[in-house]
């Protein structure tokens, strides 16, 4: 299975390109899951030094928690296989936070395993942020809405 080729030093120069529809889908997912965290995956491809989202796939937070999320491993695997069959790559992981738009300690631990941008929505401020881990510190990735 493929993930976007993007270790931390390469991703710093990249942007995460999303459509307004992707942002709206993320907001709706967060609203519908509230107070629990919503989660999902963004699939797309790399183009012109950017990660371009083509598809947003909402997945259930099997933790049913307001402070962390987990995606069922079978749902994750199936989503990755389906995307690869359509020529898409996992380019970002989405989830919502109640307050902060920055990655939590738990997020940072999992960002080490999944070194792609993590798109976070604060349901309180309705603000998005995208981050990647670089030498143990979260670095912001620019979001571009197309």
mmCIF file of the C-alpha atoms, coordinates in Angstrom:
data_MODEL
# 
_entry.id   MODEL 
# 
loop_
_atom_site.group_PDB 
_atom_site.id 
_atom_site.type_symbol 
_atom_site.label_atom_id 
_atom_site.label_alt_id 
_atom_site.label_comp_id 
_atom_site.label_asym_id 
_atom_site.label_entity_id 
_atom_site.label_seq_id 
_atom_site.pdbx_PDB_ins_code 
_atom_site.Cartn_x 
_atom_site.Cartn_y 
_atom_site.Cartn_z 
_atom_site.occupancy 
_atom_site.B_iso_or_equiv 
_atom_site.pdbx_formal_charge 
_atom_site.auth_seq_id 
_atom_site.auth_comp_id 
_atom_site.auth_asym_id 
_atom_site.auth_atom_id 
_atom_site.pdbx_PDB_model_num 
ATOM 1   C CA . UNK A 1 1   ? 0.000   0.000  0.000  1.00 0.00 ? 1   UNK A CA 1 
ATOM 2   C CA . UNK A 1 2   ? 1.174   3.480  -0.802 1.00 0.00 ? 2   UNK A CA 1 
ATOM 3   C CA . UNK A 1 3   ? 1.287   6.596  1.318  1.00 0.00 ? 3   UNK A CA 1 
ATOM 4   C CA . UNK A 1 4   ? 2.395   9.962  0.026  1.00 0.00 ? 4   UNK A CA 1 
ATOM 5   C CA . UNK A 1 5   ? 6.201   10.103 -0.170 1.00 0.00 ? 5   UNK A CA 1 
ATOM 6   C CA . UNK A 1 6   ? 6.838   12.784 2.370  1.00 0.00 ? 6   UNK A CA 1 
ATOM 7   C CA . UNK A 1 7   ? 9.229   12.458 5.236  1.00 0.00 ? 7   UNK A CA 1 
ATOM 8   C CA . UNK A 1 8   ? 9.281   15.530 7.460  1.00 0.00 ? 8   UNK A CA 1 
ATOM 9   C CA . UNK A 1 9   ? 11.998  17.513 5.698  1.00 0.00 ? 9   UNK A CA 1 
ATOM 10  C CA . UNK A 1 10  ? 10.258  17.209 2.313  1.00 0.00 ? 10  UNK A CA 1 
ATOM 11  C CA . UNK A 1 11  ? 6.760   18.052 3.564  1.00 0.00 ? 11  UNK A CA 1 
ATOM 12  C CA . UNK A 1 12  ? 7.799   21.401 5.007  1.00 0.00 ? 12  UNK A CA 1 
ATOM 13  C CA . UNK A 1 13  ? 7.707   22.935 1.536  1.00 0.00 ? 13  UNK A CA 1 
ATOM 14  C CA . UNK A 1 14  ? 4.373   21.371 0.622  1.00 0.00 ? 14  UNK A CA 1 
ATOM 15  C CA . UNK A 1 15  ? 0.783   22.476 0.864  1.00 0.00 ? 15  UNK A CA 1 
ATOM 16  C CA . UNK A 1 16  ? -2.323  20.488 1.574  1.00 0.00 ? 16  UNK A CA 1 
ATOM 17  C CA . UNK A 1 17  ? -4.865  21.390 -1.108 1.00 0.00 ? 17  UNK A CA 1 
ATOM 18  C CA . UNK A 1 18  ? -8.505  20.776 -0.196 1.00 0.00 ? 18  UNK A CA 1 
ATOM 19  C CA . UNK A 1 19  ? -11.816 21.694 -1.737 1.00 0.00 ? 19  UNK A CA 1 
ATOM 20  C CA . UNK A 1 20  ? -14.477 23.665 0.116  1.00 0.00 ? 20  UNK A CA 1 
ATOM 21  C CA . UNK A 1 21  ? -16.552 20.485 -0.042 1.00 0.00 ? 21  UNK A CA 1 
ATOM 22  C CA . UNK A 1 22  ? -13.861 18.590 1.907  1.00 0.00 ? 22  UNK A CA 1 
ATOM 23  C CA . UNK A 1 23  ? -13.891 21.277 4.603  1.00 0.00 ? 23  UNK A CA 1 
ATOM 24  C CA . UNK A 1 24  ? -17.703 21.241 4.714  1.00 0.00 ? 24  UNK A CA 1 
ATOM 25  C CA . UNK A 1 25  ? -17.735 17.427 4.998  1.00 0.00 ? 25  UNK A CA 1 
ATOM 26  C CA . UNK A 1 26  ? -15.225 17.661 7.859  1.00 0.00 ? 26  UNK A CA 1 
ATOM 27  C CA . UNK A 1 27  ? -17.316 20.271 9.667  1.00 0.00 ? 27  UNK A CA 1 
ATOM 28  C CA . UNK A 1 28  ? -20.487 18.200 9.271  1.00 0.00 ? 28  UNK A CA 1 
ATOM 29  C CA . UNK A 1 29  ? -18.704 15.080 10.549 1.00 0.00 ? 29  UNK A CA 1 
ATOM 30  C CA . UNK A 1 30  ? -17.442 16.991 13.602 1.00 0.00 ? 30  UNK A CA 1 
ATOM 31  C CA . UNK A 1 31  ? -20.897 18.430 14.275 1.00 0.00 ? 31  UNK A CA 1 
ATOM 32  C CA . UNK A 1 32  ? -22.576 15.022 13.923 1.00 0.00 ? 32  UNK A CA 1 
ATOM 33  C CA . UNK A 1 33  ? -19.993 13.356 16.214 1.00 0.00 ? 33  UNK A CA 1 
ATOM 34  C CA . UNK A 1 34  ? -19.985 16.092 18.868 1.00 0.00 ? 34  UNK A CA 1 
ATOM 35  C CA . UNK A 1 35  ? -18.910 15.890 21.646 1.00 0.00 ? 35  UNK A CA 1 
ATOM 36  C CA . UNK A 1 36  ? -16.818 12.948 20.409 1.00 0.00 ? 36  UNK A CA 1 
ATOM 37  C CA . UNK A 1 37  ? -13.962 13.378 17.975 1.00 0.00 ? 37  UNK A CA 1 
ATOM 38  C CA . UNK A 1 38  ? -14.747 12.758 14.320 1.00 0.00 ? 38  UNK A CA 1 
ATOM 39  C CA . UNK A 1 39  ? -12.156 11.108 12.095 1.00 0.00 ? 39  UNK A CA 1 
ATOM 40  C CA . UNK A 1 40  ? -11.493 10.321 8.490  1.00 0.00 ? 40  UNK A CA 1 
ATOM 41  C CA . UNK A 1 41  ? -8.952  9.969  5.724  1.00 0.00 ? 41  UNK A CA 1 
ATOM 42  C CA . UNK A 1 42  ? -8.040  12.172 2.784  1.00 0.00 ? 42  UNK A CA 1 
ATOM 43  C CA . UNK A 1 43  ? -6.944  10.499 -0.416 1.00 0.00 ? 43  UNK A CA 1 
ATOM 44  C CA . UNK A 1 44  ? -5.386  12.114 -3.444 1.00 0.00 ? 44  UNK A CA 1 
ATOM 45  C CA . UNK A 1 45  ? -1.993  12.572 -5.042 1.00 0.00 ? 45  UNK A CA 1 
ATOM 46  C CA . UNK A 1 46  ? 1.140   14.696 -5.109 1.00 0.00 ? 46  UNK A CA 1 
ATOM 47  C CA . UNK A 1 47  ? 1.309   17.433 -7.733 1.00 0.00 ? 47  UNK A CA 1 
ATOM 48  C CA . UNK A 1 48  ? 3.527   20.512 -8.085 1.00 0.00 ? 48  UNK A CA 1 
ATOM 49  C CA . UNK A 1 49  ? 4.973   20.217 -4.570 1.00 0.00 ? 49  UNK A CA 1 
ATOM 50  C CA . UNK A 1 50  ? 1.488   19.881 -3.050 1.00 0.00 ? 50  UNK A CA 1 
ATOM 51  C CA . UNK A 1 51  ? -0.689  17.132 -1.647 1.00 0.00 ? 51  UNK A CA 1 
ATOM 52  C CA . UNK A 1 52  ? -4.011  17.416 -3.496 1.00 0.00 ? 52  UNK A CA 1 
ATOM 53  C CA . UNK A 1 53  ? -7.091  15.869 -1.874 1.00 0.00 ? 53  UNK A CA 1 
ATOM 54  C CA . UNK A 1 54  ? -9.529  14.163 -4.225 1.00 0.00 ? 54  UNK A CA 1 
ATOM 55  C CA . UNK A 1 55  ? -11.631 12.231 -1.738 1.00 0.00 ? 55  UNK A CA 1 
ATOM 56  C CA . UNK A 1 56  ? -12.591 12.575 1.928  1.00 0.00 ? 56  UNK A CA 1 
ATOM 57  C CA . UNK A 1 57  ? -13.692 9.383  3.668  1.00 0.00 ? 57  UNK A CA 1 
ATOM 58  C CA . UNK A 1 58  ? -15.346 9.699  7.047  1.00 0.00 ? 58  UNK A CA 1 
ATOM 59  C CA . UNK A 1 59  ? -14.782 6.701  9.298  1.00 0.00 ? 59  UNK A CA 1 
ATOM 60  C CA . UNK A 1 60  ? -16.290 5.911  12.698 1.00 0.00 ? 60  UNK A CA 1 
ATOM 61  C CA . UNK A 1 61  ? -14.358 6.778  15.833 1.00 0.00 ? 61  UNK A CA 1 
ATOM 62  C CA . UNK A 1 62  ? -14.491 3.366  17.461 1.00 0.00 ? 62  UNK A CA 1 
ATOM 63  C CA . UNK A 1 63  ? -13.358 4.915  20.769 1.00 0.00 ? 63  UNK A CA 1 
ATOM 64  C CA . UNK A 1 64  ? -16.516 7.073  21.000 1.00 0.00 ? 64  UNK A CA 1 
ATOM 65  C CA . UNK A 1 65  ? -14.367 9.590  22.858 1.00 0.00 ? 65  UNK A CA 1 
ATOM 66  C CA . UNK A 1 66  ? -14.174 13.360 23.132 1.00 0.00 ? 66  UNK A CA 1 
ATOM 67  C CA . UNK A 1 67  ? -10.400 13.273 23.703 1.00 0.00 ? 67  UNK A CA 1 
ATOM 68  C CA . UNK A 1 68  ? -9.030  10.677 21.247 1.00 0.00 ? 68  UNK A CA 1 
ATOM 69  C CA . UNK A 1 69  ? -9.971  8.624  18.241 1.00 0.00 ? 69  UNK A CA 1 
ATOM 70  C CA . UNK A 1 70  ? -9.257  5.242  16.721 1.00 0.00 ? 70  UNK A CA 1 
ATOM 71  C CA . UNK A 1 71  ? -10.143 3.880  13.318 1.00 0.00 ? 71  UNK A CA 1 
ATOM 72  C CA . UNK A 1 72  ? -11.049 0.220  13.078 1.00 0.00 ? 72  UNK A CA 1 
ATOM 73  C CA . UNK A 1 73  ? -8.052  -1.540 11.474 1.00 0.00 ? 73  UNK A CA 1 
ATOM 74  C CA . UNK A 1 74  ? -10.330 -3.369 9.007  1.00 0.00 ? 74  UNK A CA 1 
ATOM 75  C CA . UNK A 1 75  ? -11.937 -0.049 7.899  1.00 0.00 ? 75  UNK A CA 1 
ATOM 76  C CA . UNK A 1 76  ? -8.472  1.471  7.534  1.00 0.00 ? 76  UNK A CA 1 
ATOM 77  C CA . UNK A 1 77  ? -7.184  -1.444 5.471  1.00 0.00 ? 77  UNK A CA 1 
ATOM 78  C CA . UNK A 1 78  ? -10.277 -1.564 3.238  1.00 0.00 ? 78  UNK A CA 1 
ATOM 79  C CA . UNK A 1 79  ? -10.099 2.200  2.668  1.00 0.00 ? 79  UNK A CA 1 
ATOM 80  C CA . UNK A 1 80  ? -6.424  2.027  1.711  1.00 0.00 ? 80  UNK A CA 1 
ATOM 81  C CA . UNK A 1 81  ? -6.998  -0.862 -0.704 1.00 0.00 ? 81  UNK A CA 1 
ATOM 82  C CA . UNK A 1 82  ? -10.034 0.821  -2.328 1.00 0.00 ? 82  UNK A CA 1 
ATOM 83  C CA . UNK A 1 83  ? -8.127  4.076  -2.771 1.00 0.00 ? 83  UNK A CA 1 
ATOM 84  C CA . UNK A 1 84  ? -5.095  2.322  -4.239 1.00 0.00 ? 84  UNK A CA 1 
ATOM 85  C CA . UNK A 1 85  ? -7.331  0.493  -6.719 1.00 0.00 ? 85  UNK A CA 1 
ATOM 86  C CA . UNK A 1 86  ? -8.508  3.931  -7.917 1.00 0.00 ? 86  UNK A CA 1 
ATOM 87  C CA . UNK A 1 87  ? -4.945  5.252  -8.154 1.00 0.00 ? 87  UNK A CA 1 
ATOM 88  C CA . UNK A 1 88  ? -5.184  7.409  -5.015 1.00 0.00 ? 88  UNK A CA 1 
ATOM 89  C CA . UNK A 1 89  ? -2.786  7.665  -2.087 1.00 0.00 ? 89  UNK A CA 1 
ATOM 90  C CA . UNK A 1 90  ? -3.451  8.413  1.573  1.00 0.00 ? 90  UNK A CA 1 
ATOM 91  C CA . UNK A 1 91  ? -2.320  12.048 1.885  1.00 0.00 ? 91  UNK A CA 1 
ATOM 92  C CA . UNK A 1 92  ? -3.757  13.166 5.247  1.00 0.00 ? 92  UNK A CA 1 
ATOM 93  C CA . UNK A 1 93  ? -5.571  12.017 8.381  1.00 0.00 ? 93  UNK A CA 1 
ATOM 94  C CA . UNK A 1 94  ? -8.473  14.132 9.668  1.00 0.00 ? 94  UNK A CA 1 
ATOM 95  C CA . UNK A 1 95  ? -9.928  14.411 13.127 1.00 0.00 ? 95  UNK A CA 1 
ATOM 96  C CA . UNK A 1 96  ? -11.652 17.006 15.255 1.00 0.00 ? 96  UNK A CA 1 
ATOM 97  C CA . UNK A 1 97  ? -10.784 18.450 18.635 1.00 0.00 ? 97  UNK A CA 1 
ATOM 98  C CA . UNK A 1 98  ? -13.203 20.134 20.980 1.00 0.00 ? 98  UNK A CA 1 
ATOM 99  C CA . UNK A 1 99  ? -10.920 23.097 21.658 1.00 0.00 ? 99  UNK A CA 1 
ATOM 100 C CA . UNK A 1 100 ? -7.332  23.151 20.372 1.00 0.00 ? 100 UNK A CA 1 
ATOM 101 C CA . UNK A 1 101 ? -6.455  22.974 16.716 1.00 0.00 ? 101 UNK A CA 1 
ATOM 102 C CA . UNK A 1 102 ? -2.933  21.717 17.546 1.00 0.00 ? 102 UNK A CA 1 
ATOM 103 C CA . UNK A 1 103 ? -1.912  18.050 17.863 1.00 0.00 ? 103 UNK A CA 1 
ATOM 104 C CA . UNK A 1 104 ? -2.224  16.454 21.297 1.00 0.00 ? 104 UNK A CA 1 
ATOM 105 C CA . UNK A 1 105 ? 0.507   14.299 22.861 1.00 0.00 ? 105 UNK A CA 1 
ATOM 106 C CA . UNK A 1 106 ? -1.370  11.227 21.656 1.00 0.00 ? 106 UNK A CA 1 
ATOM 107 C CA . UNK A 1 107 ? -1.624  12.697 18.152 1.00 0.00 ? 107 UNK A CA 1 
ATOM 108 C CA . UNK A 1 108 ? 2.129   13.291 18.080 1.00 0.00 ? 108 UNK A CA 1 
ATOM 109 C CA . UNK A 1 109 ? 2.813   9.660  19.013 1.00 0.00 ? 109 UNK A CA 1 
ATOM 110 C CA . UNK A 1 110 ? 0.667   8.436  16.127 1.00 0.00 ? 110 UNK A CA 1 
ATOM 111 C CA . UNK A 1 111 ? 2.062   11.075 13.764 1.00 0.00 ? 111 UNK A CA 1 
ATOM 112 C CA . UNK A 1 112 ? 5.378   9.230  14.093 1.00 0.00 ? 112 UNK A CA 1 
ATOM 113 C CA . UNK A 1 113 ? 3.700   6.123  12.664 1.00 0.00 ? 113 UNK A CA 1 
ATOM 114 C CA . UNK A 1 114 ? 1.794   8.042  9.986  1.00 0.00 ? 114 UNK A CA 1 
ATOM 115 C CA . UNK A 1 115 ? 4.216   10.736 8.701  1.00 0.00 ? 115 UNK A CA 1 
ATOM 116 C CA . UNK A 1 116 ? 1.656   12.550 6.576  1.00 0.00 ? 116 UNK A CA 1 
ATOM 117 C CA . UNK A 1 117 ? -0.257  15.739 7.376  1.00 0.00 ? 117 UNK A CA 1 
ATOM 118 C CA . UNK A 1 118 ? -2.824  15.536 10.120 1.00 0.00 ? 118 UNK A CA 1 
ATOM 119 C CA . UNK A 1 119 ? -5.770  17.845 9.477  1.00 0.00 ? 119 UNK A CA 1 
ATOM 120 C CA . UNK A 1 120 ? -7.386  18.985 12.718 1.00 0.00 ? 120 UNK A CA 1 
ATOM 121 C CA . UNK A 1 121 ? -10.619 20.942 13.139 1.00 0.00 ? 121 UNK A CA 1 
ATOM 122 C CA . UNK A 1 122 ? -11.384 22.780 16.375 1.00 0.00 ? 122 UNK A CA 1 
ATOM 123 C CA . UNK A 1 123 ? -15.141 22.521 16.862 1.00 0.00 ? 123 UNK A CA 1 
ATOM 124 C CA . UNK A 1 124 ? -15.018 25.480 19.260 1.00 0.00 ? 124 UNK A CA 1 
ATOM 125 C CA . UNK A 1 125 ? -13.265 27.954 16.963 1.00 0.00 ? 125 UNK A CA 1 
ATOM 126 C CA . UNK A 1 126 ? -14.255 26.322 13.632 1.00 0.00 ? 126 UNK A CA 1 
ATOM 127 C CA . UNK A 1 127 ? -10.583 26.602 12.655 1.00 0.00 ? 127 UNK A CA 1 
ATOM 128 C CA . UNK A 1 128 ? -8.537  24.069 10.699 1.00 0.00 ? 128 UNK A CA 1 
ATOM 129 C CA . UNK A 1 129 ? -4.851  23.334 11.040 1.00 0.00 ? 129 UNK A CA 1 
ATOM 130 C CA . UNK A 1 130 ? -2.634  20.796 9.294  1.00 0.00 ? 130 UNK A CA 1 
ATOM 131 C CA . UNK A 1 131 ? 0.513   19.440 10.909 1.00 0.00 ? 131 UNK A CA 1 
ATOM 132 C CA . UNK A 1 132 ? 3.343   16.996 10.380 1.00 0.00 ? 132 UNK A CA 1 
ATOM 133 C CA . UNK A 1 133 ? 5.935   15.806 12.859 1.00 0.00 ? 133 UNK A CA 1 
ATOM 134 C CA . UNK A 1 134 ? 9.506   17.000 12.282 1.00 0.00 ? 134 UNK A CA 1 
ATOM 135 C CA . UNK A 1 135 ? 12.142  15.758 14.729 1.00 0.00 ? 135 UNK A CA 1 
ATOM 136 C CA . UNK A 1 136 ? 9.523   15.285 17.432 1.00 0.00 ? 136 UNK A CA 1 
ATOM 137 C CA . UNK A 1 137 ? 7.895   18.698 16.983 1.00 0.00 ? 137 UNK A CA 1 
ATOM 138 C CA . UNK A 1 138 ? 4.688   19.411 15.130 1.00 0.00 ? 138 UNK A CA 1 
ATOM 139 C CA . UNK A 1 139 ? 5.151   21.735 12.163 1.00 0.00 ? 139 UNK A CA 1 
ATOM 140 C CA . UNK A 1 140 ? 2.279   23.459 10.437 1.00 0.00 ? 140 UNK A CA 1 
ATOM 141 C CA . UNK A 1 141 ? 1.520   22.567 6.818  1.00 0.00 ? 141 UNK A CA 1 
ATOM 142 C CA . UNK A 1 142 ? -0.136  25.281 4.735  1.00 0.00 ? 142 UNK A CA 1 
ATOM 143 C CA . UNK A 1 143 ? -3.752  24.590 3.775  1.00 0.00 ? 143 UNK A CA 1 
ATOM 144 C CA . UNK A 1 144 ? -4.898  25.810 0.387  1.00 0.00 ? 144 UNK A CA 1 
ATOM 145 C CA . UNK A 1 145 ? -8.607  25.756 -0.469 1.00 0.00 ? 145 UNK A CA 1 
ATOM 146 C CA . UNK A 1 146 ? -9.308  25.244 -4.169 1.00 0.00 ? 146 UNK A CA 1 
# 
